[in-house]
Amino acid sequence: AVFAFGLVAFGFLGMGPVTIAVDSYGPVTDNAQSVYELSMIETIPGIQQELKRDFKLDPQFERSKALLEENEFNAEAHNNLGLLYQERGLASEAIEQFQRAIIIDPPYVKAHNGLGVAYLRAGRHDAAAAEFRAALAADARNVESLTNLAVVMLETERAEDAATLLREALAI
């Protein structure tokens, strides 16, 4: 499993998704839209049980919506929405949310990992490797980044490089 942590969504523990539009002036947040989207997610039949069963999460939708109203530029919220989209198989939406998280917080390791996984699943090995390396530049001891980069190396027939990365991850 490349995406080892799946939907470890801090967003569902208290920081929900945020929607950002990017215009010529940079990121512009529409929190009313974000709260609406979170409300729509909340109405998906069985979503709370699914998150509890599959990810051991207890979603706090009301708290998430309140936090969205307080903070317009929340990289974690974008990352978490990216994770949700990725788990639902919505690759382009996931990539967009991870990119927005990185715009807000350039060294955000989890967003680089999420974006790397999205690229890896799309067969974009060079882009995936670049994102995992960006995550490692921010946190050289990040086991998830090392493991994911090793997967890229294996898929591009660089087994020795993959072995080195996996040994490094095991040593942490």
PDB file of C-alpha atoms in Angstrom:
ATOM      1  CA  ALA A   1       0.000   0.000   0.000  1.00  0.00           C
ATOM      2  CA  VAL A   2       1.710   3.095  -1.276  1.00  0.00           C
ATOM      3  CA  PHE A   3      -0.489   5.473   0.623  1.00  0.00           C
ATOM      4  CA  ALA A   4       0.240   3.989   4.003  1.00  0.00           C
ATOM      5  CA  PHE A   5      -1.802   6.333   6.100  1.00  0.00           C
ATOM      6  CA  GLY A   6      -4.859   6.533   3.843  1.00  0.00           C
ATOM      7  CA  LEU A   7      -7.275   9.015   5.259  1.00  0.00           C
ATOM      8  CA  VAL A   8      -5.577  10.007   8.490  1.00  0.00           C
ATOM      9  CA  ALA A   9      -7.663  13.090   8.251  1.00  0.00           C
ATOM     10  CA  PHE A  10      -6.909  15.670  10.863  1.00  0.00           C
ATOM     11  CA  GLY A  11      -9.782  17.426   9.158  1.00  0.00           C
ATOM     12  CA  PHE A  12     -12.258  14.921  10.455  1.00  0.00           C
ATOM     13  CA  LEU A  13     -10.804  15.278  13.916  1.00  0.00           C
ATOM     14  CA  GLY A  14     -11.291  19.000  13.920  1.00  0.00           C
ATOM     15  CA  MET A  15     -10.004  20.747  10.806  1.00  0.00           C
ATOM     16  CA  GLY A  16     -12.302  20.302   7.827  1.00  0.00           C
ATOM     17  CA  PRO A  17     -11.774  20.903   4.137  1.00  0.00           C
ATOM     18  CA  VAL A  18     -11.418  24.386   2.684  1.00  0.00           C
ATOM     19  CA  THR A  19     -11.981  25.405  -0.925  1.00  0.00           C
ATOM     20  CA  ILE A  20      -9.650  27.957  -2.475  1.00  0.00           C
ATOM     21  CA  ALA A  21      -9.862  29.607  -5.852  1.00  0.00           C
ATOM     22  CA  VAL A  22      -6.661  30.972  -7.310  1.00  0.00           C
ATOM     23  CA  ASP A  23      -6.911  34.233  -9.197  1.00  0.00           C
ATOM     24  CA  SER A  24      -4.322  36.692 -10.464  1.00  0.00           C
ATOM     25  CA  TYR A  25      -3.809  37.914  -6.892  1.00  0.00           C
ATOM     26  CA  GLY A  26      -3.152  34.468  -5.452  1.00  0.00           C
ATOM     27  CA  PRO A  27      -5.276  32.224  -3.227  1.00  0.00           C
ATOM     28  CA  VAL A  28      -8.734  33.478  -2.386  1.00  0.00           C
ATOM     29  CA  THR A  29     -10.824  31.467   0.027  1.00  0.00           C
ATOM     30  CA  ASP A  30     -14.556  31.062  -0.011  1.00  0.00           C
ATOM     31  CA  ASN A  31     -15.319  29.704   3.433  1.00  0.00           C
ATOM     32  CA  ALA A  32     -19.063  29.664   2.897  1.00  0.00           C
ATOM     33  CA  GLN A  33     -18.479  27.249   0.007  1.00  0.00           C
ATOM     34  CA  SER A  34     -16.110  25.220   2.166  1.00  0.00           C
ATOM     35  CA  VAL A  35     -18.624  24.879   4.964  1.00  0.00           C
ATOM     36  CA  TYR A  36     -21.235  23.901   2.378  1.00  0.00           C
ATOM     37  CA  GLU A  37     -18.943  21.195   0.942  1.00  0.00           C
ATOM     38  CA  LEU A  38     -18.242  19.818   4.393  1.00  0.00           C
ATOM     39  CA  SER A  39     -21.987  19.803   5.073  1.00  0.00           C
ATOM     40  CA  MET A  40     -22.468  17.819   1.846  1.00  0.00           C
ATOM     41  CA  ILE A  41     -19.818  15.301   2.885  1.00  0.00           C
ATOM     42  CA  GLU A  42     -21.543  14.996   6.251  1.00  0.00           C
ATOM     43  CA  THR A  43     -24.780  13.957   4.524  1.00  0.00           C
ATOM     44  CA  ILE A  44     -23.244  11.033   2.628  1.00  0.00           C
ATOM     45  CA  PRO A  45     -25.110   7.998   3.944  1.00  0.00           C
ATOM     46  CA  GLY A  46     -22.948   6.017   6.340  1.00  0.00           C
ATOM     47  CA  ILE A  47     -19.921   8.349   6.112  1.00  0.00           C
ATOM     48  CA  GLN A  48     -19.410   8.512   9.884  1.00  0.00           C
ATOM     49  CA  GLN A  49     -19.540   4.738  10.228  1.00  0.00           C
ATOM     50  CA  GLU A  50     -17.243   4.299   7.206  1.00  0.00           C
ATOM     51  CA  LEU A  51     -14.643   6.670   8.672  1.00  0.00           C
ATOM     52  CA  LYS A  52     -14.832   4.950  12.049  1.00  0.00           C
ATOM     53  CA  ARG A  53     -14.645   1.447  10.549  1.00  0.00           C
ATOM     54  CA  ASP A  54     -12.046   1.994   7.842  1.00  0.00           C
ATOM     55  CA  PHE A  55      -9.857   4.712   9.373  1.00  0.00           C
ATOM     56  CA  LYS A  56     -10.601   4.610  13.129  1.00  0.00           C
ATOM     57  CA  LEU A  57     -11.687   8.270  12.990  1.00  0.00           C
ATOM     58  CA  ASP A  58     -14.487   9.954  14.847  1.00  0.00           C
ATOM     59  CA  PRO A  59     -15.483  12.848  12.579  1.00  0.00           C
ATOM     60  CA  GLN A  60     -16.422  16.108  14.262  1.00  0.00           C
ATOM     61  CA  PHE A  61     -18.228  17.873  11.452  1.00  0.00           C
ATOM     62  CA  GLU A  62     -19.627  20.740  13.527  1.00  0.00           C
ATOM     63  CA  ARG A  63     -16.207  21.556  14.986  1.00  0.00           C
ATOM     64  CA  SER A  64     -14.671  21.351  11.536  1.00  0.00           C
ATOM     65  CA  LYS A  65     -17.208  23.787  10.135  1.00  0.00           C
ATOM     66  CA  ALA A  66     -16.579  26.204  13.009  1.00  0.00           C
ATOM     67  CA  LEU A  67     -12.841  26.052  12.401  1.00  0.00           C
ATOM     68  CA  LEU A  68     -13.360  26.708   8.705  1.00  0.00           C
ATOM     69  CA  GLU A  69     -15.249  29.856   9.540  1.00  0.00           C
ATOM     70  CA  GLU A  70     -12.374  31.031  11.754  1.00  0.00           C
ATOM     71  CA  ASN A  71      -9.411  30.300   9.471  1.00  0.00           C
ATOM     72  CA  GLU A  72      -9.410  30.971   5.749  1.00  0.00           C
ATOM     73  CA  PHE A  73      -5.965  29.690   4.848  1.00  0.00           C
ATOM     74  CA  ASN A  74      -5.559  26.265   6.371  1.00  0.00           C
ATOM     75  CA  ALA A  75      -3.116  23.966   4.579  1.00  0.00           C
ATOM     76  CA  GLU A  76      -4.147  20.974   6.682  1.00  0.00           C
ATOM     77  CA  ALA A  77      -7.747  21.419   5.604  1.00  0.00           C
ATOM     78  CA  HIS A  78      -6.753  21.355   1.919  1.00  0.00           C
ATOM     79  CA  ASN A  79      -4.546  18.352   2.512  1.00  0.00           C
ATOM     80  CA  ASN A  80      -7.388  16.525   4.224  1.00  0.00           C
ATOM     81  CA  LEU A  81      -9.813  17.329   1.436  1.00  0.00           C
ATOM     82  CA  GLY A  82      -7.172  16.016  -0.981  1.00  0.00           C
ATOM     83  CA  LEU A  83      -7.005  12.789   1.027  1.00  0.00           C
ATOM     84  CA  LEU A  84     -10.770  12.455   0.908  1.00  0.00           C
ATOM     85  CA  TYR A  85     -10.844  13.025  -2.857  1.00  0.00           C
ATOM     86  CA  GLN A  86      -7.988  10.557  -3.314  1.00  0.00           C
ATOM     87  CA  GLU A  87      -9.790   7.882  -1.321  1.00  0.00           C
ATOM     88  CA  ARG A  88     -12.872   8.474  -3.490  1.00  0.00           C
ATOM     89  CA  GLY A  89     -10.827   8.067  -6.693  1.00  0.00           C
ATOM     90  CA  LEU A  90     -11.090  11.737  -7.724  1.00  0.00           C
ATOM     91  CA  ALA A  91      -7.472  12.209  -8.807  1.00  0.00           C
ATOM     92  CA  SER A  92      -7.597  15.667 -10.388  1.00  0.00           C
ATOM     93  CA  GLU A  93      -9.528  17.093  -7.431  1.00  0.00           C
ATOM     94  CA  ALA A  94      -7.050  15.504  -5.013  1.00  0.00           C
ATOM     95  CA  ILE A  95      -4.068  16.922  -6.907  1.00  0.00           C
ATOM     96  CA  GLU A  96      -5.636  20.377  -6.874  1.00  0.00           C
ATOM     97  CA  GLN A  97      -6.195  20.292  -3.102  1.00  0.00           C
ATOM     98  CA  PHE A  98      -2.667  19.052  -2.356  1.00  0.00           C
ATOM     99  CA  GLN A  99      -1.251  21.805  -4.573  1.00  0.00           C
ATOM    100  CA  ARG A 100      -3.316  24.398  -2.712  1.00  0.00           C
ATOM    101  CA  ALA A 101      -2.029  23.120   0.626  1.00  0.00           C
ATOM    102  CA  ILE A 102       1.536  23.510  -0.667  1.00  0.00           C
ATOM    103  CA  ILE A 103       0.829  27.056  -1.897  1.00  0.00           C
ATOM    104  CA  ILE A 104      -0.260  27.956   1.630  1.00  0.00           C
ATOM    105  CA  ASP A 105       2.528  26.030   3.389  1.00  0.00           C
ATOM    106  CA  PRO A 106       5.375  25.137   0.980  1.00  0.00           C
ATOM    107  CA  PRO A 107       7.273  22.722   3.294  1.00  0.00           C
ATOM    108  CA  TYR A 108       4.089  20.843   4.330  1.00  0.00           C
ATOM    109  CA  VAL A 109       5.294  17.224   4.297  1.00  0.00           C
ATOM    110  CA  LYS A 110       1.883  15.543   4.307  1.00  0.00           C
ATOM    111  CA  ALA A 111       0.714  17.558   1.295  1.00  0.00           C
ATOM    112  CA  HIS A 112       3.879  16.722  -0.649  1.00  0.00           C
ATOM    113  CA  ASN A 113       3.355  13.053   0.197  1.00  0.00           C
ATOM    114  CA  GLY A 114      -0.294  13.192  -0.833  1.00  0.00           C
ATOM    115  CA  LEU A 115       0.560  14.924  -4.088  1.00  0.00           C
ATOM    116  CA  GLY A 116       3.349  12.433  -4.725  1.00  0.00           C
ATOM    117  CA  VAL A 117       0.980   9.509  -4.211  1.00  0.00           C
ATOM    118  CA  ALA A 118      -1.562  11.089  -6.560  1.00  0.00           C
ATOM    119  CA  TYR A 119       1.131  11.505  -9.214  1.00  0.00           C
ATOM    120  CA  LEU A 120       2.382   7.959  -8.616  1.00  0.00           C
ATOM    121  CA  ARG A 121      -1.109   6.544  -9.091  1.00  0.00           C
ATOM    122  CA  ALA A 122      -1.346   8.525 -12.336  1.00  0.00           C
ATOM    123  CA  GLY A 123       1.936   7.000 -13.559  1.00  0.00           C
ATOM    124  CA  ARG A 124       3.791  10.325 -13.314  1.00  0.00           C
ATOM    125  CA  HIS A 125       6.914   8.899 -11.688  1.00  0.00           C
ATOM    126  CA  ASP A 126       9.162  11.942 -12.110  1.00  0.00           C
ATOM    127  CA  ALA A 127       6.576  14.271 -10.575  1.00  0.00           C
ATOM    128  CA  ALA A 128       5.925  11.779  -7.758  1.00  0.00           C
ATOM    129  CA  ALA A 129       9.636  11.477  -6.976  1.00  0.00           C
ATOM    130  CA  ALA A 130       9.971  15.267  -6.933  1.00  0.00           C
ATOM    131  CA  GLU A 131       7.174  15.566  -4.370  1.00  0.00           C
ATOM    132  CA  PHE A 132       8.597  12.840  -2.136  1.00  0.00           C
ATOM    133  CA  ARG A 133      12.013  14.546  -2.320  1.00  0.00           C
ATOM    134  CA  ALA A 134      10.381  17.873  -1.408  1.00  0.00           C
ATOM    135  CA  ALA A 135       8.842  16.172   1.632  1.00  0.00           C
ATOM    136  CA  LEU A 136      12.238  14.742   2.566  1.00  0.00           C
ATOM    137  CA  ALA A 137      13.844  18.160   2.179  1.00  0.00           C
ATOM    138  CA  ALA A 138      11.454  19.371   4.881  1.00  0.00           C
ATOM    139  CA  ASP A 139      11.797  16.235   7.056  1.00  0.00           C
ATOM    140  CA  ALA A 140      14.665  13.910   6.140  1.00  0.00           C
ATOM    141  CA  ARG A 141      13.431  11.300   8.649  1.00  0.00           C
ATOM    142  CA  ASN A 142       9.914  10.975   7.255  1.00  0.00           C
ATOM    143  CA  VAL A 143       9.371   7.232   6.864  1.00  0.00           C
ATOM    144  CA  GLU A 144       6.319   7.648   4.630  1.00  0.00           C
ATOM    145  CA  SER A 145       8.286   9.811   2.179  1.00  0.00           C
ATOM    146  CA  LEU A 146      11.196   7.380   2.122  1.00  0.00           C
ATOM    147  CA  THR A 147       8.890   4.415   1.571  1.00  0.00           C
ATOM    148  CA  ASN A 148       6.905   6.147  -1.153  1.00  0.00           C
ATOM    149  CA  LEU A 149      10.078   7.237  -2.929  1.00  0.00           C
ATOM    150  CA  ALA A 150      11.267   3.610  -2.732  1.00  0.00           C
ATOM    151  CA  VAL A 151       8.076   2.553  -4.507  1.00  0.00           C
ATOM    152  CA  VAL A 152       8.842   5.023  -7.295  1.00  0.00           C
ATOM    153  CA  MET A 153      12.326   3.566  -7.563  1.00  0.00           C
ATOM    154  CA  LEU A 154      10.936   0.030  -7.789  1.00  0.00           C
ATOM    155  CA  GLU A 155       8.397   1.004 -10.435  1.00  0.00           C
ATOM    156  CA  THR A 156      11.133   2.669 -12.501  1.00  0.00           C
ATOM    157  CA  GLU A 157      13.401  -0.382 -12.205  1.00  0.00           C
ATOM    158  CA  ARG A 158      15.877   1.159  -9.758  1.00  0.00           C
ATOM    159  CA  ALA A 159      15.866  -1.642  -7.197  1.00  0.00           C
ATOM    160  CA  GLU A 160      19.206  -0.715  -5.593  1.00  0.00           C
ATOM    161  CA  ASP A 161      18.001   2.830  -4.929  1.00  0.00           C
ATOM    162  CA  ALA A 162      14.756   1.435  -3.517  1.00  0.00           C
ATOM    163  CA  ALA A 163      16.668  -0.919  -1.204  1.00  0.00           C
ATOM    164  CA  THR A 164      18.800   1.952   0.076  1.00  0.00           C
ATOM    165  CA  LEU A 165      15.716   4.054   0.815  1.00  0.00           C
ATOM    166  CA  LEU A 166      13.973   1.172   2.581  1.00  0.00           C
ATOM    167  CA  ARG A 167      17.037   0.466   4.726  1.00  0.00           C
ATOM    168  CA  GLU A 168      17.106   4.144   5.657  1.00  0.00           C
ATOM    169  CA  ALA A 169      13.402   4.037   6.580  1.00  0.00           C
ATOM    170  CA  LEU A 170      13.922   0.930   8.716  1.00  0.00           C
ATOM    171  CA  ALA A 171      16.751   2.605  10.578  1.00  0.00           C
ATOM    172  CA  ILE A 172      14.467   5.424  11.741  1.00  0.00           C
TER     173      ILE A 172
END
